[in-house]
Amino acid sequence: AFDRKIEFNCDGNEIKEQGPTDLLVYAHKKEHVTAIRPTSNGRGILSVGNDGRLHESTVNFEASSLKLQRSLSRPISNLTGVNYLWRSESGALIAGGYHGNQFVVVDITTNRQLLSIDSGGRSRQMITWIELANNTTHLSYRLAICVANKKAPSEIIIHSNSCHLAQSIPPSLPYSFGVPFHGETVLAVAICDLGEQNLMVLSGSNDCSVKLSRVTKSSISLIKELPPHESCIRALCFSRHDKSSSSLIVVCGGKLITTFYRLDKHEDGVFTVNFLCTNKLPTKSSIDHRM
């Protein structure tokens, strides 16, 4: 829950202020919450954090309001910190986290380890993609780990595996290099496939800028540059329903600020971005490194 929610009209004037519906404190004690998922029945929230535990909160309807109540908290075997939480098609819960320098993926439902890779520890930046079979016996994954070397060029280490036995050889893909999009390091990227060869890329940088681009064949074109944040951009995401022509864009940055936009695709092929709202904390936070 946000401390405050601010809504704006089309002119950018503040029209409404609303407090959180409910607030559950110390779900993972004083450790960061790193991933959340709804329960299978939609009436609860599952979360994991740096304390290495799985926490379940139940959503209860009382009168005209919602209340969060603790219902379960248990450690995940062999993980001191959990960063990812997935659900397979069969409903099994899968967690990914660290045990020392090892990145470990565990089936929480059966308490079975599915993957263990020496990633160098949680201090290294890593991008993870995982595909689970129905019975979670086979695991497809791709991991990209960035190794920063002080006196040598930085390295990107790729780990990949596919459970599909028969695959056609993919065609050679065109690449676009050297497009100057940001003045400093890019810290976050989100990709949204809108179909009909409309691949959208949202990028955020240490220079506080956010840019929405469109990838077509071998070219990248800028659609819109969103208003910059007060501090660097740290996390981005898209959310889209298959039958909708609109997508939700979420931009998170330093100073604990989150901004929401709506991306609309029109019949003539034109894309527009509309500002929705942003959260605003009542006081300035002294902590600026949280995601």
Tab-separated table of C-alpha atoms in Angstrom:
chain	number	residue	atom	x	y	z
A	1	ALA	CA	0.000	0.000	0.000
A	2	PHE	CA	1.196	3.513	-0.771
A	3	ASP	CA	1.331	6.110	1.996
A	4	ARG	CA	-0.647	8.489	-0.177
A	5	LYS	CA	-2.249	8.348	-3.586
A	6	ILE	CA	-2.612	11.507	-5.659
A	7	GLU	CA	-4.932	11.740	-8.663
A	8	PHE	CA	-4.858	14.485	-11.276
A	9	ASN	CA	-7.247	15.795	-13.876
A	10	CYS	CA	-6.297	16.465	-17.495
A	11	ASP	CA	-4.818	19.858	-16.570
A	12	GLY	CA	-2.479	18.279	-14.038
A	13	ASN	CA	-4.328	19.742	-11.027
A	14	GLU	CA	-4.689	17.645	-7.912
A	15	ILE	CA	-8.308	16.572	-7.414
A	16	LYS	CA	-8.277	13.767	-4.861
A	17	GLU	CA	-6.180	12.334	-2.058
A	18	GLN	CA	-6.817	8.849	-0.699
A	19	GLY	CA	-5.083	6.882	2.006
A	20	PRO	CA	-4.257	3.150	1.772
A	21	THR	CA	-7.103	0.648	2.113
A	22	ASP	CA	-5.075	-1.324	4.642
A	23	LEU	CA	-1.464	-1.641	5.716
A	24	LEU	CA	0.315	-4.804	6.889
A	25	VAL	CA	3.595	-3.951	8.601
A	26	TYR	CA	6.608	-6.179	9.247
A	27	ALA	CA	5.415	-8.934	6.912
A	28	HIS	CA	9.089	-9.879	6.481
A	29	LYS	CA	10.281	-8.185	9.669
A	30	LYS	CA	12.698	-5.421	8.629
A	31	GLU	CA	13.844	-7.100	5.412
A	32	HIS	CA	12.866	-5.974	1.908
A	33	VAL	CA	9.913	-7.608	0.130
A	34	THR	CA	11.280	-8.716	-3.258
A	35	ALA	CA	8.325	-10.414	-5.038
A	36	ILE	CA	4.562	-10.796	-4.630
A	37	ARG	CA	1.902	-13.005	-6.258
A	38	PRO	CA	-1.851	-13.415	-5.707
A	39	THR	CA	-3.003	-16.734	-4.258
A	40	SER	CA	-4.692	-19.201	-6.613
A	41	ASN	CA	-8.162	-18.319	-5.288
A	42	GLY	CA	-7.521	-14.584	-5.597
A	43	ARG	CA	-8.253	-13.920	-1.917
A	44	GLY	CA	-4.738	-13.628	-0.623
A	45	ILE	CA	-1.228	-12.360	-1.298
A	46	LEU	CA	1.974	-14.412	-1.350
A	47	SER	CA	5.267	-12.609	-0.797
A	48	VAL	CA	8.941	-13.468	-0.448
A	49	GLY	CA	11.799	-11.352	0.830
A	50	ASN	CA	15.402	-11.068	1.891
A	51	ASP	CA	14.587	-12.946	5.105
A	52	GLY	CA	14.316	-16.166	3.046
A	53	ARG	CA	10.686	-16.781	4.006
A	54	LEU	CA	7.363	-17.254	2.195
A	55	HIS	CA	4.596	-15.133	3.693
A	56	GLU	CA	0.868	-15.430	2.987
A	57	SER	CA	-1.620	-12.693	3.802
A	58	THR	CA	-5.372	-13.252	3.594
A	59	VAL	CA	-7.697	-10.560	2.263
A	60	ASN	CA	-10.871	-10.348	4.365
A	61	PHE	CA	-13.929	-8.288	3.484
A	62	GLU	CA	-15.207	-6.399	6.521
A	63	ALA	CA	-18.190	-4.127	5.990
A	64	SER	CA	-17.167	-1.940	3.029
A	65	SER	CA	-13.392	-2.238	3.482
A	66	LEU	CA	-10.620	-4.786	2.929
A	67	LYS	CA	-8.370	-6.086	5.709
A	68	LEU	CA	-5.057	-7.932	5.414
A	69	GLN	CA	-4.338	-10.655	7.967
A	70	ARG	CA	-1.277	-12.862	8.417
A	71	SER	CA	-2.026	-16.509	7.760
A	72	LEU	CA	1.326	-18.225	7.021
A	73	SER	CA	5.052	-17.595	7.287
A	74	ARG	CA	7.638	-20.297	6.730
A	75	PRO	CA	11.276	-20.505	5.612
A	76	ILE	CA	12.231	-21.761	2.154
A	77	SER	CA	14.831	-24.529	2.352
A	78	ASN	CA	18.434	-23.641	1.465
A	79	LEU	CA	17.628	-20.006	0.573
A	80	THR	CA	18.882	-17.136	2.697
A	81	GLY	CA	17.283	-14.524	0.421
A	82	VAL	CA	14.479	-14.939	-2.128
A	83	ASN	CA	14.204	-12.623	-5.161
A	84	TYR	CA	11.702	-14.357	-7.483
A	85	LEU	CA	8.341	-16.069	-7.138
A	86	TRP	CA	6.596	-17.907	-10.015
A	87	ARG	CA	3.537	-20.127	-10.394
A	88	SER	CA	3.514	-23.023	-12.870
A	89	GLU	CA	0.531	-23.941	-15.041
A	90	SER	CA	-0.261	-26.756	-12.600
A	91	GLY	CA	-0.379	-24.283	-9.708
A	92	ALA	CA	2.968	-25.166	-8.103
A	93	LEU	CA	4.871	-22.321	-6.440
A	94	ILE	CA	8.474	-21.838	-7.576
A	95	ALA	CA	10.953	-19.578	-5.765
A	96	GLY	CA	14.345	-18.323	-6.911
A	97	GLY	CA	16.977	-16.901	-4.603
A	98	TYR	CA	20.477	-17.205	-3.245
A	99	HIS	CA	22.438	-19.533	-1.027
A	100	GLY	CA	25.855	-17.944	-0.840
A	101	ASN	CA	27.026	-17.399	-4.422
A	102	GLN	CA	24.616	-19.999	-5.785
A	103	PHE	CA	21.391	-18.921	-7.511
A	104	VAL	CA	18.888	-21.651	-6.616
A	105	VAL	CA	15.389	-22.374	-7.951
A	106	VAL	CA	13.173	-24.443	-5.631
A	107	ASP	CA	9.713	-25.971	-6.043
A	108	ILE	CA	8.121	-24.809	-2.765
A	109	THR	CA	5.139	-27.151	-3.166
A	110	THR	CA	7.253	-30.336	-3.231
A	111	ASN	CA	10.378	-28.846	-1.564
A	112	ARG	CA	12.493	-29.960	-4.549
A	113	GLN	CA	15.495	-28.125	-5.991
A	114	LEU	CA	15.219	-27.513	-9.734
A	115	LEU	CA	18.306	-25.433	-10.521
A	116	SER	CA	21.578	-24.321	-8.945
A	117	ILE	CA	24.070	-22.040	-10.739
A	118	ASP	CA	27.112	-20.192	-9.438
A	119	SER	CA	26.116	-16.590	-10.214
A	120	GLY	CA	28.693	-14.855	-8.041
A	121	GLY	CA	26.165	-13.695	-5.433
A	122	ARG	CA	23.281	-11.248	-5.255
A	123	SER	CA	25.541	-8.200	-5.714
A	124	ARG	CA	25.761	-8.951	-9.446
A	125	GLN	CA	22.999	-7.733	-11.725
A	126	MET	CA	21.059	-10.608	-13.257
A	127	ILE	CA	18.126	-10.946	-15.658
A	128	THR	CA	16.121	-14.163	-15.373
A	129	TRP	CA	13.633	-15.901	-17.696
A	130	ILE	CA	12.110	-19.224	-16.665
A	131	GLU	CA	9.516	-21.463	-18.334
A	132	LEU	CA	7.954	-24.274	-16.325
A	133	ALA	CA	6.423	-27.468	-17.667
A	134	ASN	CA	3.082	-28.624	-16.252
A	135	ASN	CA	4.681	-31.019	-13.791
A	136	THR	CA	7.766	-28.784	-13.174
A	137	THR	CA	9.953	-31.834	-13.971
A	138	HIS	CA	11.540	-29.995	-16.900
A	139	LEU	CA	12.781	-26.453	-16.626
A	140	SER	CA	13.694	-24.050	-19.410
A	141	TYR	CA	15.687	-21.016	-18.369
A	142	ARG	CA	17.899	-18.193	-19.553
A	143	LEU	CA	20.101	-16.218	-17.173
A	144	ALA	CA	22.185	-13.161	-18.038
A	145	ILE	CA	24.701	-12.183	-15.350
A	146	CYS	CA	26.690	-8.946	-15.511
A	147	VAL	CA	30.224	-9.114	-14.107
A	148	ALA	CA	31.724	-5.677	-13.461
A	149	ASN	CA	35.540	-5.675	-13.634
A	150	LYS	CA	37.409	-2.653	-12.289
A	151	LYS	CA	40.492	-2.965	-14.502
A	152	ALA	CA	38.994	-4.834	-17.461
A	153	PRO	CA	35.894	-4.690	-19.669
A	154	SER	CA	32.650	-5.809	-18.031
A	155	GLU	CA	31.388	-9.275	-18.971
A	156	ILE	CA	27.936	-10.754	-19.493
A	157	ILE	CA	27.663	-14.479	-18.723
A	158	ILE	CA	24.761	-16.382	-20.311
A	159	HIS	CA	23.274	-19.624	-18.949
A	160	SER	CA	20.488	-21.312	-20.923
A	161	ASN	CA	18.649	-24.598	-21.125
A	162	SER	CA	15.522	-25.751	-22.991
A	163	CYS	CA	13.232	-28.653	-22.176
A	164	HIS	CA	11.987	-28.739	-25.781
A	165	LEU	CA	13.780	-31.633	-27.465
A	166	ALA	CA	13.018	-30.682	-31.058
A	167	GLN	CA	13.562	-27.103	-32.075
A	168	SER	CA	14.047	-25.521	-35.448
A	169	ILE	CA	17.136	-23.396	-35.945
A	170	PRO	CA	16.087	-19.779	-35.446
A	171	PRO	CA	16.761	-17.386	-38.308
A	172	SER	CA	19.524	-14.843	-37.962
A	173	LEU	CA	18.194	-11.764	-36.199
A	174	PRO	CA	19.008	-8.188	-37.188
A	175	TYR	CA	20.486	-5.943	-34.538
A	176	SER	CA	20.687	-2.192	-34.133
A	177	PHE	CA	23.799	-0.801	-32.460
A	178	GLY	CA	25.001	2.614	-31.447
A	179	VAL	CA	21.673	4.391	-30.934
A	180	PRO	CA	22.343	7.155	-28.345
A	181	PHE	CA	19.180	6.949	-26.220
A	182	HIS	CA	20.450	7.896	-22.740
A	183	GLY	CA	23.273	9.989	-21.401
A	184	GLU	CA	24.167	7.546	-18.615
A	185	THR	CA	23.860	3.872	-17.687
A	186	VAL	CA	20.522	2.193	-18.479
A	187	LEU	CA	19.302	0.620	-15.221
A	188	ALA	CA	15.937	-0.821	-16.301
A	189	VAL	CA	14.275	-2.084	-19.494
A	190	ALA	CA	10.739	-3.413	-20.087
A	191	ILE	CA	9.427	-4.959	-23.330
A	192	CYS	CA	5.808	-5.210	-24.484
A	193	ASP	CA	4.692	-7.056	-27.641
A	194	LEU	CA	1.510	-5.402	-28.944
A	195	GLY	CA	1.232	-7.703	-31.951
A	196	GLU	CA	1.210	-6.773	-35.646
A	197	GLN	CA	5.005	-6.247	-35.492
A	198	ASN	CA	4.657	-3.602	-32.779
A	199	LEU	CA	7.336	-4.289	-30.196
A	200	MET	CA	7.599	-1.525	-27.587
A	201	VAL	CA	10.683	-0.970	-25.421
A	202	LEU	CA	10.665	1.175	-22.288
A	203	SER	CA	14.086	2.187	-20.953
A	204	GLY	CA	15.116	4.064	-17.814
A	205	SER	CA	18.509	5.499	-17.005
A	206	ASN	CA	20.721	6.805	-14.252
A	207	ASP	CA	20.245	10.246	-15.828
A	208	CYS	CA	16.579	10.165	-14.583
A	209	SER	CA	15.126	9.914	-18.114
A	210	VAL	CA	12.500	7.433	-19.365
A	211	LYS	CA	12.036	6.743	-23.088
A	212	LEU	CA	9.426	4.712	-24.957
A	213	SER	CA	10.646	3.277	-28.274
A	214	ARG	CA	9.278	1.080	-31.040
A	215	VAL	CA	11.284	-1.735	-32.622
A	216	THR	CA	10.458	-2.586	-36.238
A	217	LYS	CA	12.629	-4.951	-38.257
A	218	SER	CA	16.175	-3.637	-37.729
A	219	SER	CA	15.409	-0.115	-36.525
A	220	ILE	CA	14.549	1.543	-33.199
A	221	SER	CA	12.468	4.730	-33.229
A	222	LEU	CA	11.612	6.975	-30.304
A	223	ILE	CA	7.865	7.242	-29.596
A	224	LYS	CA	7.905	9.526	-26.566
A	225	GLU	CA	10.192	10.694	-23.790
A	226	LEU	CA	8.322	10.604	-20.486
A	227	PRO	CA	8.821	13.276	-17.798
A	228	PRO	CA	12.036	12.625	-15.837
A	229	HIS	CA	12.034	11.579	-12.203
A	230	GLU	CA	13.750	13.492	-9.428
A	231	SER	CA	16.257	10.668	-9.073
A	232	CYS	CA	17.470	7.770	-11.252
A	233	ILE	CA	15.031	5.243	-12.749
A	234	ARG	CA	15.319	1.827	-11.119
A	235	ALA	CA	12.400	-0.349	-12.311
A	236	LEU	CA	9.912	-0.412	-15.219
A	237	CYS	CA	7.045	-2.670	-16.297
A	238	PHE	CA	4.168	-3.077	-18.765
A	239	SER	CA	0.793	-4.677	-18.051
A	240	ARG	CA	-1.609	-5.488	-20.877
A	241	HIS	CA	-4.754	-7.562	-21.453
A	242	ASP	CA	-4.868	-9.519	-24.719
A	243	LYS	CA	-8.186	-7.980	-25.819
A	244	SER	CA	-7.281	-4.410	-24.940
A	245	SER	CA	-5.735	-1.743	-27.141
A	246	SER	CA	-4.243	-0.048	-24.062
A	247	SER	CA	-1.305	-0.945	-21.837
A	248	LEU	CA	-0.386	0.185	-18.341
A	249	ILE	CA	3.121	1.602	-17.890
A	250	VAL	CA	4.685	1.798	-14.413
A	251	VAL	CA	7.876	3.785	-13.789
A	252	CYS	CA	9.679	3.517	-10.433
A	253	GLY	CA	12.622	5.640	-9.381
A	254	GLY	CA	14.615	7.018	-6.525
A	255	LYS	CA	12.963	9.001	-3.716
A	256	LEU	CA	10.452	6.081	-3.601
A	257	ILE	CA	8.342	7.606	-6.406
A	258	THR	CA	6.119	5.511	-8.728
A	259	THR	CA	4.389	6.994	-11.799
A	260	PHE	CA	1.609	5.408	-13.881
A	261	TYR	CA	0.820	6.001	-17.575
A	262	ARG	CA	-1.555	4.498	-20.154
A	263	LEU	CA	-0.264	3.611	-23.629
A	264	ASP	CA	-3.049	3.675	-26.255
A	265	LYS	CA	-2.849	2.257	-29.763
A	266	HIS	CA	-5.285	3.907	-32.211
A	267	GLU	CA	-6.831	2.491	-35.379
A	268	ASP	CA	-4.581	4.637	-37.578
A	269	GLY	CA	-1.503	3.028	-35.975
A	270	VAL	CA	-0.605	6.070	-33.858
A	271	PHE	CA	0.506	5.550	-30.250
A	272	THR	CA	-0.280	8.032	-27.459
A	273	VAL	CA	0.822	8.079	-23.824
A	274	ASN	CA	-1.457	9.532	-21.129
A	275	PHE	CA	-0.433	10.338	-17.566
A	276	LEU	CA	-2.609	8.650	-14.908
A	277	CYS	CA	-1.238	9.322	-11.434
A	278	THR	CA	1.785	9.204	-9.180
A	279	ASN	CA	2.314	8.392	-5.531
A	280	LYS	CA	3.767	11.052	-3.307
A	281	LEU	CA	5.220	10.433	0.121
A	282	PRO	CA	4.263	12.910	2.864
A	283	THR	CA	7.904	13.250	3.938
A	284	LYS	CA	11.225	12.902	2.133
A	285	SER	CA	12.822	9.525	2.700
A	286	SER	CA	16.475	9.277	3.618
A	287	ILE	CA	16.704	5.866	1.948
A	288	ASP	CA	17.086	6.063	-1.840
A	289	HIS	CA	18.281	2.588	-2.803
A	290	ARG	CA	15.066	0.577	-2.403
A	291	MET	CA	13.386	-0.892	-5.487
